[in-house]
Amino acid sequence: MKRSHTFGVMLLFSVLFLTCFNACRDEETDYGTLAIEDITALPVGESREIKASFSKPEFVEDIVYTFKGEDISIEGNVVYARNADKTVMVMAETSHHSASFTVKTVSALTSDDKLTMENVNAWVGYPASQMFPKLNGQDISDRLLGYTYDKTKLEIDAQTHTVKALEPGRHTVTVSAGSGIPSFIFFVNAYEVDKSGEKYNTSPYDSYAKELEAKWKADGTDAVTTVFIGDSFFDVRYFWTDFYATYWGKDALCFGISSATSYDWEVYLDGWFGRIQPRNVVMHIGTNNIYDDFESEEEAVLSLQRMFVLMHGRMPATKVYYFGISQRNYDAEKIALVARVNEQMKSWCEERDWITYMDTPSKLTADMLRDGIHPKLEYYSVFTDELARTDINMADKDMPDDMSDITRTVGQLIGDNVSPLMYKGAPLADHYVLEGKIDMTEAGSNPHLCFSFKTGDYFAYRMLLWDANTEGLFRVGYAYNGQHVNGIGEENVPAYRLTPGETLMLDFKLAMADNNACLSINGEPVLFFVNATGTGTHESLGISTEHLGCRVHALTAVTQKADGEEYEKAMEPLREIMETHAGKPAGAYRL
């Protein structure tokens, strides 16, 4: 009896142990996941296979499907549509997995329905081009259609309605929807791209492109940063010089390259630019295709479409915002050509959910242009306002309250990357005191440093440290209303010597109140502007140099708006000078 009792107890414990062991092992086993694709546009009376995917094939199990209502039915792994225009949520479960998916049904097609498809452009070696099938004029890209074509010439994905070109030529494709609807024939125009020509020569721009690449590496973030690209319209060196003041506080970079065409950006998309993933790309391109490369309407449209197809292929998650080609105020024939290209590109963009066309050409009028081509700086609002009307989502960026150093090289020109002075999230405009240090180390021909007051006309109103004779002697000069004075031959003009191999170190203070400005060097007031921007408007201050290696650093500022009493205290030593000169006629005065 005792041995039997002991055996029974041992057997009971063994059973309990094995049960617990198997349960614990079951809990610890990773069975992977189950995923099932949604089923869209399933016509009533038709069926489609349910595509289930187990992440671990060794744990494939039978699936049980549950759903509400009678709008669909499921037999095995096949779903049937019973009622039209319904969306049904289906739960899929196994012993160790669960997943959900939706089934969307549509009405059955009849012989009265009309299937159409526009001809499609595609390029050999490029990403796939989208196709847009229509039923009775309405998009049916969510329906599964049949495509018949020469598979040695093309590669078509019937699920996504995209086509890749394998060989150049005009290729016939038949698309059908079944259910007795007549099939429809359309053509894919496949092009070979020859990149050996001059159009793809980016050598004039590669040096600056490398600077832009470096700027992205320093300041850009994939999926966060918005990048403005294109031609001279978006070149911050010469034209959109206050871009960073305009978008201060936004995670945005401006990479326009003067004279660039869509071909140049194709090259960069196949290189450094195609390796980044911006949240948004905002672009102005095409004017140089027509005016410099003399492209016809067809050539311009194809080159623009090809570039955008490549862009979408390289950056599939990036939203693209495209400004139509701006009109110049000369050459009536080309004005008409640009209008036709814009109309075609507008229609092309409207069919694609990843690109938005913006009609700025109709809003940027001839009187807004500074040179018959580019907008005056104040009219970049045409672009910014139009962009703001879209669904663009630009990320915010924390901007430092302290002011960054400005480093310039001897090879830079006065218009290269002008630095707008920003303080506490706003540009320095009026009622401010700015102080800092200037360390000059190297000078080339006609070197100078300038404080520019008028962003709308960068060269017209500025205070200068200027070695006009290239003799190592920097005099206080200026430009007022476009009239330049270099100080040579004037008596009592402050001048500072830069000796080769040494560093010229200067302290400066620049104060502005009621649009009157006073510059001090090494603690001595040297120059005064009455009406410093010429119009009485308060425009942001910018610092730049030409042929001068230097560093502007230790920058501090106070403003009336942000600092109140601190601003009044900083202005006190200059109060008498400001009051004495404020009543004089507009102009420049040496102190």
XYZ file of C-alpha atoms in Angstrom:
591
model
C 0.000 0.000 0.000
C 2.751 2.394 0.891
C 4.616 1.788 -2.384
C 1.385 2.137 -4.430
C 0.583 5.399 -2.674
C 4.083 6.696 -3.374
C 3.836 5.732 -7.037
C 0.476 7.462 -7.369
C 1.822 10.654 -5.859
C 4.862 10.562 -8.161
C 2.621 10.027 -11.188
C 0.432 12.975 -10.197
C 3.430 15.260 -9.811
C 4.837 14.097 -13.147
C 1.591 14.928 -14.921
C 1.425 18.332 -13.249
C 5.081 19.028 -14.100
C 4.674 18.106 -17.760
C 1.501 20.204 -18.032
C 3.227 23.193 -16.460
C 6.366 22.664 -18.577
C 4.404 22.552 -21.837
C 2.366 25.613 -20.849
C 5.491 27.586 -19.916
C 7.224 26.481 -23.107
C 4.155 27.603 -25.103
C 4.294 31.009 -23.450
C 7.988 31.379 -24.205
C 7.797 30.307 -27.871
C 7.852 33.141 -30.423
C 5.279 32.207 -33.059
C 5.863 35.346 -35.059
C 3.118 37.509 -36.503
C 0.283 37.220 -38.999
C -0.363 39.960 -41.586
C -3.164 40.128 -44.164
C -3.491 42.636 -46.986
C -6.665 44.730 -47.239
C -8.895 43.863 -50.163
C -10.180 46.859 -52.113
C -12.685 47.345 -54.930
C -14.076 43.803 -54.923
C -17.043 43.778 -57.349
C -20.304 42.143 -56.266
C -20.456 38.552 -57.482
C -16.698 38.246 -57.741
C -14.140 36.730 -55.381
C -10.537 37.262 -54.409
C -7.956 35.220 -52.567
C -7.076 36.353 -49.057
C -3.323 36.873 -48.920
C -2.036 35.942 -45.464
C 1.611 36.138 -44.483
C 3.188 34.449 -41.460
C 6.480 35.983 -40.373
C 7.652 32.517 -39.299
C 6.668 29.926 -41.913
C 7.346 27.062 -39.523
C 4.326 28.156 -37.466
C 1.744 28.415 -40.266
C -1.701 27.469 -38.939
C -5.283 27.319 -40.178
C -7.028 30.692 -40.013
C -10.561 31.318 -38.743
C -12.269 34.461 -40.069
C -15.045 36.337 -38.257
C -17.013 39.425 -39.343
C -20.405 41.023 -38.923
C -23.246 41.105 -41.443
C -23.813 39.441 -44.770
C -22.131 41.886 -47.137
C -19.376 39.381 -47.784
C -18.796 35.657 -47.333
C -15.570 33.720 -46.849
C -14.957 30.144 -47.885
C -11.543 28.771 -47.051
C -9.176 31.602 -47.960
C -11.440 33.186 -50.587
C -13.725 36.174 -49.971
C -16.884 36.861 -52.002
C -18.655 40.234 -52.369
C -22.433 40.071 -51.763
C -23.468 43.735 -51.450
C -21.958 46.802 -53.146
C -20.212 49.798 -51.614
C -19.586 48.207 -48.230
C -16.536 48.175 -45.970
C -16.261 45.140 -43.730
C -13.740 44.611 -40.944
C -12.574 41.008 -40.724
C -10.783 39.414 -37.762
C -8.377 36.580 -38.565
C -7.239 34.222 -35.790
C -5.194 31.070 -35.324
C -4.231 29.302 -32.114
C -1.316 31.689 -31.701
C -1.939 34.671 -34.023
C -4.461 37.391 -34.681
C -4.776 40.101 -37.332
C -7.444 42.269 -38.914
C -8.058 43.534 -42.433
C -10.810 45.266 -44.398
C -12.781 44.238 -47.450
C -14.242 47.029 -49.592
C -16.880 46.059 -52.139
C -18.019 47.905 -55.259
C -20.879 47.502 -57.678
C -20.660 44.944 -60.433
C -19.681 46.241 -63.854
C -21.957 46.066 -66.866
C -21.459 46.288 -70.606
C -22.648 49.903 -70.430
C -19.607 50.924 -68.390
C -16.720 52.497 -70.278
C -13.096 51.764 -69.434
C -10.399 54.274 -70.501
C -6.702 54.886 -69.913
C -4.495 57.798 -70.946
C -1.221 57.003 -72.685
C 1.693 56.729 -70.258
C 5.296 57.952 -70.454
C 8.019 55.738 -68.983
C 11.808 55.688 -69.147
C 14.146 52.714 -69.418
C 16.134 52.280 -66.218
C 13.932 54.689 -64.257
C 11.395 53.976 -61.505
C 7.943 52.806 -62.551
C 5.427 55.299 -63.946
C 1.906 55.396 -62.585
C -1.132 54.540 -64.726
C -4.608 55.908 -64.016
C -7.429 53.682 -65.300
C -10.846 55.309 -65.395
C -14.336 53.880 -65.484
C -16.934 56.291 -66.840
C -14.401 59.058 -66.277
C -13.812 58.163 -62.614
C -10.522 56.846 -61.236
C -10.565 53.104 -60.495
C -6.978 52.603 -59.405
C -8.279 50.587 -56.449
C -9.751 47.904 -58.747
C -7.853 44.859 -59.902
C -7.637 44.965 -63.698
C -6.103 42.772 -66.336
C -3.224 43.933 -68.540
C -2.044 42.259 -71.731
C 1.301 43.400 -73.173
C 4.694 42.286 -74.417
C 6.601 41.302 -71.300
C 9.925 41.726 -73.087
C 9.153 45.418 -73.540
C 7.344 46.342 -70.335
C 6.813 45.242 -66.753
C 3.384 46.056 -65.308
C 2.212 45.668 -61.694
C -1.561 45.130 -61.890
C -1.999 45.715 -58.160
C -0.385 49.174 -58.109
C -1.116 50.094 -61.754
C 2.487 50.989 -62.505
C 4.670 50.261 -65.522
C 8.414 49.990 -66.012
C 9.965 50.414 -69.428
C 12.359 47.634 -70.467
C 12.913 48.712 -74.067
C 12.356 52.046 -75.825
C 9.460 52.396 -78.238
C 5.701 52.850 -78.423
C 4.200 49.743 -76.812
C 0.585 48.594 -76.979
C -1.214 47.561 -73.786
C -4.726 46.155 -73.476
C -6.518 46.709 -70.180
C -9.676 44.827 -69.219
C -12.043 44.792 -66.266
C -13.959 41.604 -67.119
C -17.736 41.280 -66.680
C -18.413 41.882 -70.356
C -16.934 45.388 -70.439
C -15.074 46.073 -73.675
C -11.315 46.106 -73.188
C -9.363 49.240 -73.988
C -6.053 49.738 -75.808
C -3.570 52.415 -74.756
C 0.111 53.041 -75.371
C 3.178 53.254 -73.170
C 5.744 55.632 -74.670
C 9.070 54.236 -73.479
C 12.168 56.410 -73.798
C 15.888 55.693 -73.649
C 17.789 58.397 -71.767
C 21.188 59.467 -73.082
C 23.100 61.129 -70.266
C 26.283 61.748 -72.224
C 25.154 65.148 -73.521
C 25.884 68.619 -72.183
C 22.470 68.881 -70.524
C 23.610 66.412 -67.864
C 26.907 68.219 -67.249
C 26.675 69.554 -63.691
C 30.334 70.596 -63.371
C 29.523 74.350 -63.146
C 27.397 73.661 -60.063
C 29.151 70.760 -58.345
C 31.244 72.887 -55.999
C 28.171 74.606 -54.573
C 26.263 71.303 -54.579
C 28.950 69.883 -52.281
C 28.357 72.811 -49.923
C 24.647 72.011 -49.942
C 25.331 68.337 -49.263
C 27.486 69.332 -46.290
C 24.744 71.636 -45.032
C 22.228 68.770 -45.158
C 24.604 66.548 -43.183
C 24.977 69.288 -40.582
C 21.409 70.566 -40.379
C 19.058 68.171 -42.208
C 17.066 65.271 -40.765
C 15.364 62.543 -42.782
C 11.531 62.583 -42.553
C 11.660 65.935 -40.716
C 13.396 68.638 -42.780
C 11.710 70.435 -45.676
C 14.051 71.267 -48.573
C 13.460 74.014 -51.146
C 15.343 73.178 -54.361
C 15.524 74.173 -57.999
C 16.991 77.093 -59.891
C 18.020 80.693 -59.186
C 14.578 81.601 -57.845
C 15.499 79.616 -54.720
C 19.207 80.493 -54.612
C 19.854 82.137 -51.239
C 23.186 83.532 -52.428
C 21.750 85.956 -54.962
C 17.959 86.042 -54.991
C 15.990 84.623 -52.046
C 18.472 86.137 -49.618
C 16.083 86.354 -46.643
C 14.844 82.751 -46.880
C 16.194 81.780 -43.480
C 14.648 84.855 -41.891
C 11.322 84.028 -43.556
C 11.316 80.454 -42.277
C 13.077 81.100 -38.976
C 11.796 78.558 -36.470
C 11.024 75.991 -39.171
C 13.109 72.940 -40.018
C 13.733 74.084 -43.585
C 16.739 74.392 -45.898
C 17.038 76.181 -49.247
C 19.148 74.473 -51.934
C 18.359 76.342 -55.153
C 21.185 76.521 -57.702
C 21.289 79.369 -60.222
C 21.046 78.257 -63.897
C 20.067 74.691 -62.913
C 17.613 72.680 -65.010
C 15.659 69.507 -64.354
C 18.576 67.576 -65.891
C 20.962 68.826 -63.212
C 18.607 67.723 -60.465
C 18.282 64.315 -62.118
C 22.038 63.946 -61.720
C 21.873 64.948 -58.056
C 18.926 62.599 -57.494
C 21.142 59.796 -58.766
C 23.804 61.014 -56.324
C 23.849 62.789 -52.986
C 20.364 64.290 -53.126
C 18.766 60.924 -53.883
C 20.284 59.474 -50.725
C 18.373 61.772 -48.375
C 14.701 61.540 -47.405
C 13.216 65.001 -46.692
C 9.723 65.334 -45.290
C 8.869 67.727 -48.130
C 10.548 68.936 -51.291
C 9.449 72.370 -52.530
C 10.653 73.156 -56.035
C 10.865 75.810 -58.722
C 12.333 74.441 -61.954
C 11.844 74.606 -65.722
C 12.542 78.182 -66.759
C 16.107 77.341 -67.801
C 14.936 74.250 -69.686
C 13.014 76.576 -71.981
C 15.099 79.754 -72.085
C 18.620 78.257 -71.880
C 18.196 74.757 -73.339
C 15.574 75.956 -75.855
C 13.305 72.963 -75.259
C 10.023 72.538 -77.069
C 6.756 72.050 -75.208
C 6.998 68.261 -75.515
C 10.667 68.163 -74.491
C 10.102 70.380 -71.443
C 7.079 68.383 -70.264
C 8.878 65.048 -70.658
C 12.024 66.274 -68.891
C 10.032 67.630 -65.941
C 7.908 64.485 -65.638
C 10.971 62.260 -65.853
C 12.720 64.167 -63.065
C 9.676 63.959 -60.789
C 9.239 60.225 -61.473
C 12.865 59.754 -60.477
C 12.369 61.920 -57.390
C 9.341 59.924 -56.253
C 11.220 56.679 -56.845
C 14.160 57.876 -54.741
C 11.972 59.490 -52.062
C 8.702 57.501 -51.921
C 7.540 58.953 -48.597
C 8.393 62.585 -49.466
C 5.631 65.026 -50.421
C 6.563 67.216 -53.400
C 5.278 70.767 -53.939
C 5.932 72.214 -57.387
C 5.621 75.875 -58.345
C 4.728 76.287 -61.998
C 7.351 77.881 -64.239
C 7.394 81.636 -63.596
C 6.837 83.864 -66.603
C 9.540 86.268 -67.717
C 8.483 89.654 -69.068
C 9.944 89.177 -72.552
C 9.647 86.893 -75.609
C 5.929 86.441 -76.302
C 6.514 83.120 -78.037
C 8.206 81.632 -74.996
C 5.608 83.133 -72.658
C 2.962 81.185 -74.563
C 5.154 78.069 -74.492
C 5.644 78.318 -70.721
C 1.867 78.638 -70.259
C 1.256 75.428 -72.216
C 3.910 73.521 -70.288
C 2.432 74.714 -66.989
C -1.040 73.589 -68.047
C 0.214 70.113 -68.880
C 2.186 69.829 -65.648
C -0.778 71.003 -63.620
C -2.948 68.205 -65.058
C -0.168 65.658 -64.547
C 0.305 66.633 -60.902
C -3.414 66.605 -60.130
C -3.625 62.846 -60.754
C -0.839 62.040 -58.299
C -1.327 62.211 -54.545
C 2.377 62.731 -53.781
C 2.879 65.975 -55.746
C 1.022 69.294 -55.543
C 1.100 71.901 -58.319
C 0.927 75.554 -57.253
C -0.221 78.221 -59.683
C 2.206 81.035 -58.860
C 2.788 81.999 -62.535
C -0.641 83.634 -62.694
C 0.078 85.642 -59.531
C 3.684 86.776 -60.123
C 3.181 89.703 -62.467
C 5.758 91.635 -64.505
C 5.763 94.630 -62.134
C 6.912 92.328 -59.320
C 10.131 91.369 -61.134
C 13.465 93.019 -60.388
C 15.204 92.071 -63.654
C 12.459 90.782 -65.914
C 13.020 87.266 -64.536
C 13.297 87.046 -60.748
C 10.917 88.485 -58.174
C 11.880 91.427 -56.033
C 12.605 90.112 -52.565
C 9.364 91.447 -51.099
C 7.372 89.484 -53.695
C 8.634 86.104 -52.575
C 5.435 86.322 -50.563
C 3.728 85.114 -53.754
C 5.507 81.785 -53.249
C 5.221 81.587 -49.480
C 1.524 82.509 -49.489
C 0.700 79.949 -52.169
C 2.634 77.248 -50.322
C 0.798 78.092 -47.106
C -2.515 77.358 -48.852
C -1.510 73.721 -49.430
C -1.522 70.864 -46.933
C 2.230 71.106 -46.340
C 3.364 70.184 -42.843
C 6.663 71.860 -42.011
C 8.266 70.793 -38.752
C 9.148 73.385 -36.140
C 12.740 73.690 -35.016
C 14.080 75.048 -31.761
C 16.235 78.021 -32.622
C 18.904 79.190 -30.163
C 18.548 82.543 -28.457
C 22.287 83.057 -28.713
C 23.629 84.259 -32.048
C 25.903 81.969 -34.038
C 29.335 82.997 -35.297
C 29.624 83.969 -38.956
C 32.671 82.543 -40.700
C 33.598 83.769 -44.185
C 36.324 82.707 -46.616
C 38.406 84.800 -48.975
C 36.788 83.100 -51.961
C 33.223 84.112 -51.098
C 31.395 86.954 -52.828
C 29.168 89.513 -51.152
C 25.994 87.698 -52.236
C 27.108 84.222 -51.135
C 25.014 83.000 -48.216
C 24.202 86.374 -46.698
C 23.684 85.854 -42.964
C 20.425 87.366 -41.661
C 20.764 88.389 -38.026
C 18.144 86.609 -35.922
C 17.511 87.142 -32.227
C 14.977 85.334 -30.030
C 13.084 83.975 -32.996
C 12.823 87.215 -34.977
C 15.035 89.143 -37.414
C 16.840 92.244 -36.191
C 14.810 94.972 -37.847
C 14.273 98.146 -35.822
C 15.005 99.229 -32.239
C 17.994 97.019 -31.521
C 21.588 97.207 -30.337
C 23.961 94.603 -31.792
C 27.510 94.129 -30.522
C 30.289 91.768 -31.580
C 33.840 91.228 -32.728
C 35.364 90.987 -36.220
C 38.586 89.027 -36.750
C 40.015 89.597 -40.257
C 42.738 87.157 -41.345
C 43.025 87.176 -45.146
C 42.064 89.538 -47.952
C 41.824 89.258 -51.715
C 40.973 91.851 -54.346
C 38.639 94.679 -53.275
C 37.774 93.047 -49.926
C 34.955 94.386 -47.792
C 32.525 93.552 -45.007
C 29.059 95.030 -44.976
C 26.084 95.527 -42.700
C 23.077 95.601 -45.024
C 19.795 97.117 -43.897
C 17.498 96.665 -46.889
C 16.749 93.040 -47.691
C 14.648 94.018 -50.677
C 17.634 95.741 -52.326
C 20.693 94.246 -50.724
C 23.319 96.592 -52.215
C 21.511 99.907 -51.797
C 21.762 100.649 -48.057
C 24.807 99.285 -46.239
C 27.655 100.279 -43.954
C 31.081 98.992 -45.032
C 34.560 98.162 -43.859
C 36.202 98.454 -47.271
C 39.720 98.146 -48.703
C 38.859 99.592 -52.112
C 42.522 99.919 -53.198
C 43.460 96.401 -52.015
C 46.272 97.870 -49.919
C 45.491 96.265 -46.555
C 43.739 99.392 -45.256
C 40.046 99.009 -44.375
C 38.194 102.341 -44.302
C 34.684 102.986 -43.070
C 32.659 103.295 -46.250
C 29.014 103.045 -47.141
C 26.327 102.789 -49.793
C 23.269 104.985 -49.415
C 20.474 104.750 -51.955
C 22.905 102.884 -54.204
C 25.594 105.597 -54.119
C 28.883 104.078 -52.910
C 31.534 106.023 -50.950
C 34.785 104.206 -50.151
C 36.395 106.879 -47.964
C 39.536 107.224 -50.063
C 40.679 110.874 -50.174
C 38.370 111.974 -47.365
C 39.833 113.492 -44.219
C 39.379 111.911 -40.794
C 37.933 108.690 -42.159
C 38.596 105.802 -39.736
C 40.874 103.156 -41.282
C 42.269 99.885 -39.931
C 45.385 98.027 -41.134
C 45.376 94.295 -41.952
C 48.964 93.030 -42.049
C 49.566 89.776 -43.987
C 50.010 86.838 -41.641
C 48.383 88.686 -38.742
C 44.807 89.141 -37.515
C 43.005 92.475 -37.487
C 40.638 92.449 -34.494
C 37.829 94.994 -34.263
C 34.941 95.517 -31.876
C 31.705 96.902 -33.283
C 28.341 98.148 -32.089
C 25.400 98.782 -34.407
C 22.293 100.471 -33.048
C 19.045 101.261 -34.813
C 16.031 103.227 -33.586
C 13.161 104.621 -35.625
C 14.977 103.448 -38.784
C 18.076 105.537 -37.998
C 21.348 103.609 -37.539
C 24.646 104.318 -35.802
C 27.839 102.259 -36.245
C 30.691 102.321 -33.696
C 34.109 100.687 -34.188
C 36.350 100.018 -31.177
C 34.061 102.085 -29.006
C 34.019 105.161 -31.284
C 30.883 106.186 -33.262
C 31.948 106.459 -36.922
C 28.869 106.501 -39.204
C 25.199 107.465 -39.007
C 22.316 106.718 -41.408
C 19.137 108.758 -41.327
C 16.391 106.565 -42.743
C 18.655 103.523 -43.006
C 16.473 101.569 -45.450
C 15.406 104.516 -47.583
C 11.695 103.799 -47.284
C 11.021 103.975 -43.580
C 10.196 100.262 -43.495
C 11.947 98.059 -40.970
C 13.851 95.322 -42.767
C 16.116 92.616 -41.346
C 19.838 93.228 -40.932
C 22.295 91.045 -42.859
C 26.077 90.604 -42.639
C 28.235 89.492 -45.557
C 31.721 89.865 -47.046
C 33.578 89.737 -50.346
C 37.111 88.333 -50.780
C 37.656 88.526 -47.031
C 38.566 85.700 -44.689
C 37.139 86.616 -41.320
C 35.031 85.587 -38.344
C 32.248 87.697 -36.858
C 31.718 86.374 -33.349
C 30.800 87.113 -29.723
C 27.526 88.467 -31.062
C 24.992 89.785 -28.548
C 21.842 91.794 -29.052
C 19.024 93.475 -27.206
C 15.763 94.686 -28.735
C 13.070 97.021 -27.503
C 10.405 94.383 -28.090
C 12.139 91.483 -26.346
C 14.245 93.182 -23.696
C 12.631 96.506 -22.786
C 14.735 98.112 -20.052
C 17.947 96.383 -21.202
C 17.477 97.933 -24.636
C 16.922 101.397 -23.178
C 20.058 101.000 -21.041
C 22.129 99.885 -24.071
C 20.902 102.878 -26.084
C 21.695 105.439 -23.368
C 25.353 106.145 -24.423
C 24.117 106.824 -27.966
C 21.030 108.818 -27.070
C 22.575 112.235 -27.748
C 23.955 111.188 -31.139
C 20.661 109.600 -32.140
C 18.643 112.665 -31.159
C 21.103 115.089 -32.793
C 21.026 113.420 -36.195
C 17.483 112.074 -36.300
C 16.066 115.348 -37.542
C 18.489 115.703 -40.454
C 17.573 114.939 -44.076
C 17.795 111.316 -45.142
C 21.372 110.324 -45.907
C 24.734 109.134 -44.539
C 26.758 111.199 -42.035
C 30.262 110.617 -40.721
C 30.724 111.135 -36.984
